[in-house]
Amino acid sequence: MTPLTTPADIQMVAQQFGIDDAFPCVAEPFIQWVIEDTFCAGRPDWESVGVQMTKDVHPYEMMKIRLLNASHMLIGYLGSLAGYTYVYEVMADPLFQQAVANLMDEVTPTFQPVSGIDLDDYKKTLIERFSNPKIRDQLPRLCLNGSAKIPKFVLGSIRDKLQLEGAIDYLSLTIAAWCQYLNGYDDQNRPIPIDDPLADSLTQQARSGKTDPRPFLSLFEIFGDLVQSPRFVETVADKLSSLHEFGALGTLVRSSQAQ
């Protein structure tokens, strides 16, 4: 993860390393390359520099999308409602950190076997990465273009979990937090930015239902036929009502007490 360079980054590099760099890139220590080994005329020895070669990259892609990117959606929308600015600030709150861990555990049954990956270690590493205070990743970046991200990062897991008859509590909380976020104000009634090409229709439907998510979930271009699932609609409605009444932190308190 390499967030936008800030003046503080430039000053830090100058003070700690004596380097005058106009655009330093503050990067995390984590690195992972997975490449599908289907080359027609040979390839370099990428394994020698730590690249993992595989016959099928899709299980790795699904793991990354449904764990990292879906967690970003929950962190972005719920954290914004709670008034946070940075990812690491959200993760410094034990309630949010546990919610992210619960979301990851919730989607894990949807995965195919992922060769060479210990999923428990991978999820632990994600928590550590999100919590890194040096990576000042801002929540508005995670929240923008939700209409493109949510279908790809979250809705596939919901469909799979409904088919498996498994829990969808934290997946539904992610959708409810997005819906609440689209009202344009955080829990302290401060305005929050909405940056999405479908912002007009999204905000109209999110606001029209108040605590009823059905108008929002009826946006077929986003949710398809998921609104026809009573369990999904009811779970999102419960989370949305809680967000309206108790706010983001209060909702997480209630969720932790219910477990």
CSV table of N, CA and C in Angstrom, one decimal, residues 20-179:
chain,number,residue,atom,x,y,z
A,20,ASP,N,16.6,15.1,0.1
A,20,ASP,CA,15.6,16.1,-0.3
A,20,ASP,C,14.9,15.5,-1.5
A,21,ASP,N,13.7,14.9,-1.2
A,21,ASP,CA,12.9,14.2,-2.2
A,21,ASP,C,11.5,14.8,-2.2
A,22,ALA,N,11.1,15.3,-3.4
A,22,ALA,CA,9.8,16.0,-3.5
A,22,ALA,C,8.7,15.0,-3.5
A,23,PHE,N,8.9,13.7,-3.8
A,23,PHE,CA,7.8,12.8,-3.8
A,23,PHE,C,8.2,11.4,-3.3
A,24,PRO,N,8.6,11.4,-2.0
A,24,PRO,CA,8.9,10.0,-1.4
A,24,PRO,C,7.7,9.2,-1.3
A,25,CYS,N,7.9,7.9,-1.5
A,25,CYS,CA,6.8,6.9,-1.4
A,25,CYS,C,6.9,6.1,-0.1
A,26,VAL,N,6.0,6.3,0.8
A,26,VAL,CA,6.1,5.6,2.1
A,26,VAL,C,5.4,4.2,1.9
A,27,ALA,N,6.1,3.2,1.9
A,27,ALA,CA,5.6,1.8,1.6
A,27,ALA,C,5.7,0.9,2.8
A,28,GLU,N,4.9,-0.1,2.8
A,28,GLU,CA,4.9,-1.1,3.9
A,28,GLU,C,5.9,-2.2,3.6
A,29,PRO,N,6.3,-3.0,4.6
A,29,PRO,CA,7.2,-4.0,4.3
A,29,PRO,C,6.7,-5.2,3.6
A,30,PHE,N,5.3,-5.4,3.6
A,30,PHE,CA,4.7,-6.6,3.0
A,30,PHE,C,4.9,-6.5,1.5
A,31,ILE,N,5.1,-7.7,0.9
A,31,ILE,CA,5.1,-7.9,-0.5
A,31,ILE,C,4.6,-9.2,-0.9
A,32,GLN,N,3.9,-9.3,-2.0
A,32,GLN,CA,3.4,-10.6,-2.5
A,32,GLN,C,3.1,-10.5,-4.0
A,33,TRP,N,3.7,-11.4,-4.7
A,33,TRP,CA,3.5,-11.6,-6.1
A,33,TRP,C,3.1,-13.0,-6.4
A,34,VAL,N,1.9,-13.1,-7.1
A,34,VAL,CA,1.4,-14.4,-7.5
A,34,VAL,C,1.2,-14.3,-9.0
A,35,ILE,N,1.8,-15.2,-9.8
A,35,ILE,CA,1.7,-15.1,-11.3
A,35,ILE,C,1.3,-16.4,-11.8
A,36,GLU,N,0.3,-16.4,-12.7
A,36,GLU,CA,-0.2,-17.6,-13.4
A,36,GLU,C,0.9,-18.1,-14.4
A,37,ASP,N,1.3,-19.3,-14.3
A,37,ASP,CA,2.4,-19.8,-15.0
A,37,ASP,C,1.9,-20.4,-16.4
A,38,THR,N,1.5,-19.5,-17.3
A,38,THR,CA,1.0,-19.9,-18.6
A,38,THR,C,1.7,-19.0,-19.6
A,39,PHE,N,3.0,-19.3,-19.9
A,39,PHE,CA,3.8,-18.5,-20.8
A,39,PHE,C,4.1,-19.4,-22.1
A,40,CYS,N,4.0,-18.8,-23.2
A,40,CYS,CA,4.2,-19.6,-24.5
A,40,CYS,C,5.6,-19.7,-24.9
A,41,ALA,N,6.6,-18.9,-24.4
A,41,ALA,CA,7.9,-19.0,-24.8
A,41,ALA,C,8.9,-18.8,-23.7
A,42,GLY,N,8.7,-19.5,-22.6
A,42,GLY,CA,9.6,-19.4,-21.4
A,42,GLY,C,9.4,-18.1,-20.7
A,43,ARG,N,10.1,-18.0,-19.5
A,43,ARG,CA,10.0,-16.9,-18.7
A,43,ARG,C,11.2,-16.8,-17.8
A,44,PRO,N,11.4,-15.6,-17.1
A,44,PRO,CA,12.5,-15.5,-16.2
A,44,PRO,C,12.3,-16.4,-14.9
A,45,ASP,N,13.3,-16.5,-14.2
A,45,ASP,CA,13.3,-17.3,-12.9
A,45,ASP,C,12.7,-16.4,-11.8
A,46,TRP,N,11.5,-16.1,-11.9
A,46,TRP,CA,10.9,-15.2,-10.9
A,46,TRP,C,10.9,-15.8,-9.5
A,47,GLU,N,10.8,-17.1,-9.4
A,47,GLU,CA,10.8,-17.8,-8.1
A,47,GLU,C,12.0,-17.4,-7.2
A,48,SER,N,13.1,-17.1,-7.9
A,48,SER,CA,14.4,-16.7,-7.2
A,48,SER,C,14.3,-15.4,-6.4
A,49,VAL,N,13.3,-14.6,-6.8
A,49,VAL,CA,13.1,-13.3,-6.1
A,49,VAL,C,11.8,-13.3,-5.3
A,50,GLY,N,11.3,-14.5,-5.0
A,50,GLY,CA,10.1,-14.6,-4.1
A,50,GLY,C,8.8,-14.6,-4.7
A,51,VAL,N,8.7,-14.7,-6.1
A,51,VAL,CA,7.4,-14.7,-6.7
A,51,VAL,C,6.8,-16.2,-6.6
A,52,GLN,N,5.5,-16.2,-6.3
A,52,GLN,CA,4.9,-17.5,-6.3
A,52,GLN,C,4.2,-17.8,-7.6
A,53,MET,N,4.6,-18.9,-8.3
A,53,MET,CA,4.0,-19.3,-9.6
A,53,MET,C,2.9,-20.3,-9.3
A,54,THR,N,1.8,-20.2,-10.1
A,54,THR,CA,0.7,-21.1,-9.9
A,54,THR,C,0.0,-21.4,-11.2
A,55,LYS,N,-0.6,-22.5,-11.3
A,55,LYS,CA,-1.4,-22.9,-12.5
A,55,LYS,C,-2.7,-22.1,-12.6
A,56,ASP,N,-3.2,-21.6,-11.5
A,56,ASP,CA,-4.5,-20.9,-11.5
A,56,ASP,C,-4.4,-19.8,-10.5
A,57,VAL,N,-4.5,-18.6,-11.0
A,57,VAL,CA,-4.3,-17.4,-10.1
A,57,VAL,C,-5.7,-17.0,-9.4
A,58,HIS,N,-6.8,-17.5,-9.9
A,58,HIS,CA,-8.1,-17.1,-9.4
A,58,HIS,C,-8.3,-17.3,-7.9
A,59,PRO,N,-7.9,-18.4,-7.3
A,59,PRO,CA,-8.1,-18.6,-5.9
A,59,PRO,C,-7.4,-17.5,-5.1
A,60,TYR,N,-6.2,-17.1,-5.6
A,60,TYR,CA,-5.4,-16.0,-4.9
A,60,TYR,C,-6.1,-14.7,-5.1
A,61,GLU,N,-6.6,-14.4,-6.3
A,61,GLU,CA,-7.3,-13.2,-6.5
A,61,GLU,C,-8.6,-13.1,-5.6
A,62,MET,N,-9.3,-14.2,-5.5
A,62,MET,CA,-10.5,-14.2,-4.7
A,62,MET,C,-10.2,-14.0,-3.2
A,63,MET,N,-9.1,-14.6,-2.8
A,63,MET,CA,-8.7,-14.4,-1.4
A,63,MET,C,-8.4,-12.9,-1.1
A,64,LYS,N,-7.6,-12.3,-2.0
A,64,LYS,CA,-7.3,-10.9,-1.8
A,64,LYS,C,-8.5,-10.0,-1.9
A,65,ILE,N,-9.4,-10.2,-2.8
A,65,ILE,CA,-10.5,-9.4,-3.0
A,65,ILE,C,-11.5,-9.5,-1.8
A,66,ARG,N,-11.7,-10.7,-1.4
A,66,ARG,CA,-12.8,-10.9,-0.4
A,66,ARG,C,-12.2,-10.7,1.0
A,67,LEU,N,-10.9,-10.7,1.2
A,67,LEU,CA,-10.4,-10.4,2.6
A,67,LEU,C,-9.9,-9.0,2.6
A,68,LEU,N,-8.9,-8.6,1.8
A,68,LEU,CA,-8.4,-7.3,1.9
A,68,LEU,C,-9.4,-6.2,1.4
A,69,ASN,N,-9.9,-6.3,0.2
A,69,ASN,CA,-10.7,-5.3,-0.3
A,69,ASN,C,-12.1,-5.2,0.4
A,70,ALA,N,-12.7,-6.3,0.7
A,70,ALA,CA,-13.9,-6.2,1.4
A,70,ALA,C,-13.7,-5.6,2.8
A,71,SER,N,-12.6,-5.9,3.5
A,71,SER,CA,-12.3,-5.3,4.8
A,71,SER,C,-12.1,-3.8,4.6
A,72,HIS,N,-11.5,-3.3,3.5
A,72,HIS,CA,-11.4,-1.9,3.2
A,72,HIS,C,-12.8,-1.2,3.1
A,73,MET,N,-13.7,-1.9,2.6
A,73,MET,CA,-15.1,-1.3,2.5
A,73,MET,C,-15.7,-1.1,3.9
A,74,LEU,N,-15.6,-2.1,4.7
A,74,LEU,CA,-16.1,-2.0,6.1
A,74,LEU,C,-15.3,-0.9,6.8
A,75,ILE,N,-14.0,-0.9,6.8
A,75,ILE,CA,-13.2,0.1,7.4
A,75,ILE,C,-13.6,1.5,6.9
A,76,GLY,N,-13.7,1.6,5.6
A,76,GLY,CA,-13.9,3.0,5.0
A,76,GLY,C,-15.3,3.5,5.5
A,77,TYR,N,-16.4,2.8,5.3
A,77,TYR,CA,-17.7,3.3,5.5
A,77,TYR,C,-18.0,3.4,7.0
A,78,LEU,N,-17.7,2.4,7.8
A,78,LEU,CA,-18.0,2.4,9.2
A,78,LEU,C,-17.1,3.4,9.9
A,79,GLY,N,-15.8,3.4,9.5
A,79,GLY,CA,-14.8,4.4,10.1
A,79,GLY,C,-15.2,5.8,9.8
A,80,SER,N,-15.7,6.1,8.6
A,80,SER,CA,-16.1,7.4,8.3
A,80,SER,C,-17.3,7.9,9.1
A,81,LEU,N,-18.2,7.0,9.3
A,81,LEU,CA,-19.4,7.3,10.1
A,81,LEU,C,-19.0,7.6,11.6
A,82,ALA,N,-17.9,6.9,12.0
A,82,ALA,CA,-17.4,7.2,13.4
A,82,ALA,C,-16.6,8.4,13.5
A,83,GLY,N,-16.2,9.0,12.4
A,83,GLY,CA,-15.5,10.3,12.4
A,83,GLY,C,-14.0,10.1,12.3
A,84,TYR,N,-13.5,8.9,11.9
A,84,TYR,CA,-12.1,8.7,11.7
A,84,TYR,C,-11.6,9.2,10.4
A,85,THR,N,-10.3,9.4,10.2
A,85,THR,CA,-9.7,9.9,9.0
A,85,THR,C,-8.9,8.9,8.3
A,86,TYR,N,-8.1,8.1,9.1
A,86,TYR,CA,-7.1,7.2,8.6
A,86,TYR,C,-7.5,5.7,8.9
A,87,VAL,N,-7.0,4.8,8.1
A,87,VAL,CA,-7.2,3.4,8.4
A,87,VAL,C,-6.6,3.0,9.7
A,88,TYR,N,-5.4,3.4,10.0
A,88,TYR,CA,-4.7,2.9,11.2
A,88,TYR,C,-5.5,3.4,12.4
A,89,GLU,N,-6.1,4.6,12.3
A,89,GLU,CA,-6.9,5.1,13.5
A,89,GLU,C,-8.1,4.2,13.7
A,90,VAL,N,-8.8,3.7,12.7
A,90,VAL,CA,-9.9,2.8,12.8
A,90,VAL,C,-9.4,1.5,13.5
A,91,MET,N,-8.3,1.0,13.1
A,91,MET,CA,-7.8,-0.3,13.6
A,91,MET,C,-7.2,-0.2,15.0
A,92,ALA,N,-7.0,1.0,15.4
A,92,ALA,CA,-6.5,1.2,16.8
A,92,ALA,C,-7.6,1.0,17.8
A,93,ASP,N,-8.9,1.0,17.3
A,93,ASP,CA,-10.0,0.8,18.2
A,93,ASP,C,-10.3,-0.7,18.2
A,94,PRO,N,-10.2,-1.4,19.4
A,94,PRO,CA,-10.4,-2.9,19.4
A,94,PRO,C,-11.8,-3.3,18.8
A,95,LEU,N,-12.8,-2.5,19.0
A,95,LEU,CA,-14.1,-2.9,18.4
A,95,LEU,C,-14.1,-3.0,16.9
A,96,PHE,N,-13.4,-2.0,16.3
A,96,PHE,CA,-13.3,-2.0,14.8
A,96,PHE,C,-12.4,-3.2,14.4
A,97,GLN,N,-11.3,-3.4,15.1
A,97,GLN,CA,-10.4,-4.4,14.7
A,97,GLN,C,-11.0,-5.8,14.8
A,98,GLN,N,-11.9,-6.0,15.8
A,98,GLN,CA,-12.6,-7.3,15.9
A,98,GLN,C,-13.6,-7.4,14.8
A,99,ALA,N,-14.3,-6.3,14.5
A,99,ALA,CA,-15.3,-6.4,13.4
A,99,ALA,C,-14.6,-6.8,12.1
A,100,VAL,N,-13.4,-6.2,11.8
A,100,VAL,CA,-12.7,-6.6,10.6
A,100,VAL,C,-12.3,-8.1,10.6
A,101,ALA,N,-11.8,-8.5,11.7
A,101,ALA,CA,-11.5,-9.9,11.9
A,101,ALA,C,-12.7,-10.8,11.7
A,102,ASN,N,-13.8,-10.4,12.2
A,102,ASN,CA,-15.1,-11.2,12.1
A,102,ASN,C,-15.5,-11.2,10.7
A,103,LEU,N,-15.4,-10.1,10.0
A,103,LEU,CA,-15.8,-10.1,8.5
A,103,LEU,C,-14.9,-11.1,7.8
A,104,MET,N,-13.6,-11.1,8.0
A,104,MET,CA,-12.7,-12.1,7.3
A,104,MET,C,-13.1,-13.5,7.6
A,105,ASP,N,-13.4,-13.8,8.9
A,105,ASP,CA,-13.8,-15.2,9.2
A,105,ASP,C,-15.1,-15.5,8.6
A,106,GLU,N,-16.0,-14.6,8.4
A,106,GLU,CA,-17.3,-14.8,7.8
A,106,GLU,C,-17.2,-15.2,6.3
A,107,VAL,N,-16.2,-14.6,5.6
A,107,VAL,CA,-16.1,-14.9,4.2
A,107,VAL,C,-15.2,-16.1,3.9
A,108,THR,N,-14.4,-16.5,4.9
A,108,THR,CA,-13.4,-17.6,4.6
A,108,THR,C,-14.0,-18.9,4.1
A,109,PRO,N,-15.2,-19.3,4.6
A,109,PRO,CA,-15.8,-20.6,4.0
A,109,PRO,C,-16.1,-20.5,2.5
A,110,THR,N,-16.0,-19.3,1.9
A,110,THR,CA,-16.4,-19.2,0.5
A,110,THR,C,-15.2,-19.5,-0.4
A,111,PHE,N,-14.0,-19.7,0.2
A,111,PHE,CA,-12.8,-19.9,-0.6
A,111,PHE,C,-12.5,-21.3,-1.1
A,112,GLN,N,-11.9,-21.4,-2.3
A,112,GLN,CA,-11.3,-22.7,-2.7
A,112,GLN,C,-10.0,-22.8,-2.0
A,113,PRO,N,-9.4,-24.1,-2.0
A,113,PRO,CA,-8.1,-24.2,-1.4
A,113,PRO,C,-7.1,-23.3,-2.1
A,114,VAL,N,-6.3,-22.6,-1.3
A,114,VAL,CA,-5.3,-21.7,-1.9
A,114,VAL,C,-3.9,-22.2,-1.5
A,115,SER,N,-3.3,-22.8,-2.5
A,115,SER,CA,-2.0,-23.5,-2.3
A,115,SER,C,-0.9,-22.6,-1.8
A,116,GLY,N,-0.2,-23.1,-0.8
A,116,GLY,CA,0.9,-22.3,-0.3
A,116,GLY,C,0.5,-21.2,0.7
A,117,ILE,N,-0.8,-21.0,1.0
A,117,ILE,CA,-1.2,-19.9,1.8
A,117,ILE,C,-1.9,-20.4,3.1
A,118,ASP,N,-1.4,-20.0,4.2
A,118,ASP,CA,-2.0,-20.3,5.5
A,118,ASP,C,-3.0,-19.1,5.7
A,119,LEU,N,-4.3,-19.4,5.6
A,119,LEU,CA,-5.3,-18.3,5.7
A,119,LEU,C,-5.3,-17.6,7.0
A,120,ASP,N,-5.1,-18.3,8.1
A,120,ASP,CA,-5.1,-17.7,9.4
A,120,ASP,C,-3.9,-16.7,9.5
A,121,ASP,N,-2.7,-17.1,9.0
A,121,ASP,CA,-1.6,-16.2,8.9
A,121,ASP,C,-1.9,-15.0,8.0
A,122,TYR,N,-2.5,-15.2,6.9
A,122,TYR,CA,-2.8,-14.2,5.9
A,122,TYR,C,-3.7,-13.1,6.5
A,123,LYS,N,-4.7,-13.6,7.2
A,123,LYS,CA,-5.7,-12.7,7.9
A,123,LYS,C,-5.0,-11.9,9.0
A,124,LYS,N,-4.1,-12.6,9.7
A,124,LYS,CA,-3.4,-11.9,10.8
A,124,LYS,C,-2.5,-10.8,10.2
A,125,THR,N,-1.9,-11.1,9.1
A,125,THR,CA,-1.0,-10.1,8.4
A,125,THR,C,-1.8,-8.9,7.9
A,126,LEU,N,-3.0,-9.2,7.4
A,126,LEU,CA,-3.8,-8.0,7.0
A,126,LEU,C,-4.2,-7.1,8.1
A,127,ILE,N,-4.5,-7.7,9.3
A,127,ILE,CA,-4.8,-6.8,10.5
A,127,ILE,C,-3.6,-6.0,10.8
A,128,GLU,N,-2.4,-6.6,10.8
A,128,GLU,CA,-1.1,-5.9,11.0
A,128,GLU,C,-0.9,-4.8,10.0
A,129,ARG,N,-1.2,-5.1,8.7
A,129,ARG,CA,-1.0,-4.1,7.7
A,129,ARG,C,-1.9,-2.9,7.8
A,130,PHE,N,-3.2,-3.2,8.1
A,130,PHE,CA,-4.2,-2.1,8.3
A,130,PHE,C,-3.9,-1.2,9.5
A,131,SER,N,-3.2,-1.8,10.5
A,131,SER,CA,-2.9,-1.1,11.7
A,131,SER,C,-1.6,-0.3,11.7
A,132,ASN,N,-0.9,-0.4,10.6
A,132,ASN,CA,0.4,0.3,10.5
A,132,ASN,C,0.3,1.8,10.5
A,133,PRO,N,0.7,2.5,11.5
A,133,PRO,CA,0.5,4.0,11.5
A,133,PRO,C,1.4,4.7,10.5
A,134,LYS,N,2.4,4.1,10.0
A,134,LYS,CA,3.2,4.7,9.0
A,134,LYS,C,2.5,4.8,7.6
A,135,ILE,N,1.5,3.9,7.4
A,135,ILE,CA,0.8,3.9,6.1
A,135,ILE,C,-0.5,4.7,6.4
A,136,ARG,N,-0.4,6.0,6.1
A,136,ARG,CA,-1.5,6.9,6.4
A,136,ARG,C,-2.6,6.9,5.3
A,137,ASP,N,-3.2,5.8,5.1
A,137,ASP,CA,-4.2,5.6,4.1
A,137,ASP,C,-5.5,6.2,4.6
A,138,GLN,N,-6.0,7.1,3.7
A,138,GLN,CA,-7.2,7.9,4.1
A,138,GLN,C,-8.5,7.2,3.8
A,139,LEU,N,-9.5,7.3,4.6
A,139,LEU,CA,-10.7,6.6,4.4
A,139,LEU,C,-11.5,7.1,3.2
A,140,PRO,N,-11.5,8.4,2.8
A,140,PRO,CA,-12.2,8.7,1.5
A,140,PRO,C,-11.7,8.0,0.3
A,141,ARG,N,-10.4,7.6,0.3
A,141,ARG,CA,-9.9,6.8,-0.9
A,141,ARG,C,-10.6,5.5,-0.9
A,142,LEU,N,-10.8,4.9,0.3
A,142,LEU,CA,-11.4,3.5,0.3
A,142,LEU,C,-12.9,3.7,-0.1
A,143,CYS,N,-13.5,4.8,0.3
A,143,CYS,CA,-15.0,4.9,0.1
A,143,CYS,C,-15.4,5.3,-1.3
A,144,LEU,N,-14.5,5.9,-2.1
A,144,LEU,CA,-14.9,6.4,-3.4
A,144,LEU,C,-15.3,5.2,-4.4
A,145,ASN,N,-16.2,5.5,-5.3
A,145,ASN,CA,-16.7,4.5,-6.3
A,145,ASN,C,-17.2,3.2,-5.7
A,146,GLY,N,-18.0,3.4,-4.6
A,146,GLY,CA,-18.5,2.2,-4.0
A,146,GLY,C,-19.4,1.4,-5.0
A,147,SER,N,-20.0,2.0,-5.9
A,147,SER,CA,-20.9,1.3,-6.8
A,147,SER,C,-20.1,0.4,-7.7
A,148,ALA,N,-18.9,0.6,-7.9
A,148,ALA,CA,-18.0,-0.4,-8.7
A,148,ALA,C,-17.4,-1.4,-7.7
A,149,LYS,N,-17.0,-1.0,-6.5
A,149,LYS,CA,-16.3,-1.8,-5.6
A,149,LYS,C,-17.1,-2.8,-4.9
A,150,ILE,N,-18.3,-2.4,-4.4
A,150,ILE,CA,-19.1,-3.3,-3.5
A,150,ILE,C,-19.5,-4.5,-4.3
A,151,PRO,N,-20.0,-4.4,-5.6
A,151,PRO,CA,-20.4,-5.7,-6.3
A,151,PRO,C,-19.2,-6.6,-6.4
A,152,LYS,N,-18.0,-6.1,-6.6
A,152,LYS,CA,-16.9,-7.0,-6.9
A,152,LYS,C,-16.3,-7.5,-5.6
A,153,PHE,N,-16.3,-6.7,-4.5
A,153,PHE,CA,-15.6,-7.1,-3.3
A,153,PHE,C,-16.4,-7.7,-2.3
A,154,VAL,N,-17.8,-7.5,-2.3
A,154,VAL,CA,-18.6,-7.9,-1.2
A,154,VAL,C,-19.8,-8.8,-1.6
A,155,LEU,N,-20.4,-8.4,-2.7
A,155,LEU,CA,-21.7,-9.1,-3.0
A,155,LEU,C,-21.5,-10.6,-3.4
A,156,GLY,N,-20.4,-10.9,-4.0
A,156,GLY,CA,-20.1,-12.3,-4.3
A,156,GLY,C,-20.1,-13.2,-3.1
A,157,SER,N,-19.5,-12.7,-2.0
A,157,SER,CA,-19.4,-13.4,-0.8
A,157,SER,C,-20.8,-13.6,-0.2
A,158,ILE,N,-21.6,-12.5,-0.3
A,158,ILE,CA,-23.0,-12.6,0.3
A,158,ILE,C,-23.8,-13.7,-0.4
A,159,ARG,N,-23.7,-13.7,-1.8
A,159,ARG,CA,-24.4,-14.7,-2.5
A,159,ARG,C,-23.9,-16.1,-2.1
A,160,ASP,N,-22.6,-16.3,-2.0
A,160,ASP,CA,-22.1,-17.6,-1.6
A,160,ASP,C,-22.5,-18.0,-0.2
A,161,LYS,N,-22.5,-17.1,0.7
A,161,LYS,CA,-22.9,-17.4,2.1
A,161,LYS,C,-24.4,-17.7,2.2
A,162,LEU,N,-25.2,-17.0,1.4
A,162,LEU,CA,-26.6,-17.3,1.4
A,162,LEU,C,-26.8,-18.8,0.8
A,163,GLN,N,-26.1,-19.1,-0.2
A,163,GLN,CA,-26.2,-20.5,-0.7
A,163,GLN,C,-25.7,-21.5,0.3
A,164,LEU,N,-24.7,-21.2,1.0
A,164,LEU,CA,-24.2,-22.1,2.1
A,164,LEU,C,-25.0,-22.0,3.4
A,165,GLU,N,-26.0,-21.1,3.4
A,165,GLU,CA,-26.8,-20.9,4.6
A,165,GLU,C,-25.9,-20.5,5.8
A,166,GLY,N,-24.9,-19.7,5.5
A,166,GLY,CA,-23.9,-19.3,6.6
A,166,GLY,C,-24.2,-17.9,7.0
A,167,ALA,N,-23.5,-17.4,8.1
A,167,ALA,CA,-23.7,-16.1,8.6
A,167,ALA,C,-23.4,-15.0,7.6
A,168,ILE,N,-24.1,-13.9,7.6
A,168,ILE,CA,-23.9,-12.8,6.8
A,168,ILE,C,-23.9,-11.5,7.6
A,169,ASP,N,-23.7,-11.5,8.9
A,169,ASP,CA,-23.8,-10.4,9.7
A,169,ASP,C,-22.9,-9.2,9.4
A,170,TYR,N,-21.6,-9.5,9.2
A,170,TYR,CA,-20.6,-8.5,9.0
A,170,TYR,C,-20.6,-8.0,7.5
A,171,LEU,N,-20.9,-8.9,6.6
A,171,LEU,CA,-21.1,-8.6,5.2
A,171,LEU,C,-22.3,-7.6,5.1
A,172,SER,N,-23.4,-7.9,5.8
A,172,SER,CA,-24.6,-7.1,5.8
A,172,SER,C,-24.3,-5.7,6.5
A,173,LEU,N,-23.5,-5.8,7.5
A,173,LEU,CA,-23.1,-4.5,8.2
A,173,LEU,C,-22.3,-3.6,7.2
A,174,THR,N,-21.5,-4.2,6.4
A,174,THR,CA,-20.8,-3.4,5.4
A,174,THR,C,-21.8,-2.7,4.4
A,175,ILE,N,-22.8,-3.4,4.0
A,175,ILE,CA,-23.8,-2.8,3.1
A,175,ILE,C,-24.6,-1.7,3.8
A,176,ALA,N,-25.0,-2.0,5.1
A,176,ALA,CA,-25.7,-1.0,5.9
A,176,ALA,C,-24.9,0.2,6.1
A,177,ALA,N,-23.6,0.0,6.4
A,177,ALA,CA,-22.7,1.2,6.6
A,177,ALA,C,-22.6,2.0,5.3
A,178,TRP,N,-22.5,1.4,4.2
A,178,TRP,CA,-22.5,2.1,2.9
A,178,TRP,C,-23.8,2.9,2.7
A,179,CYS,N,-24.9,2.3,3.0
A,179,CYS,CA,-26.2,3.0,2.9
A,179,CYS,C,-26.3,4.2,3.8
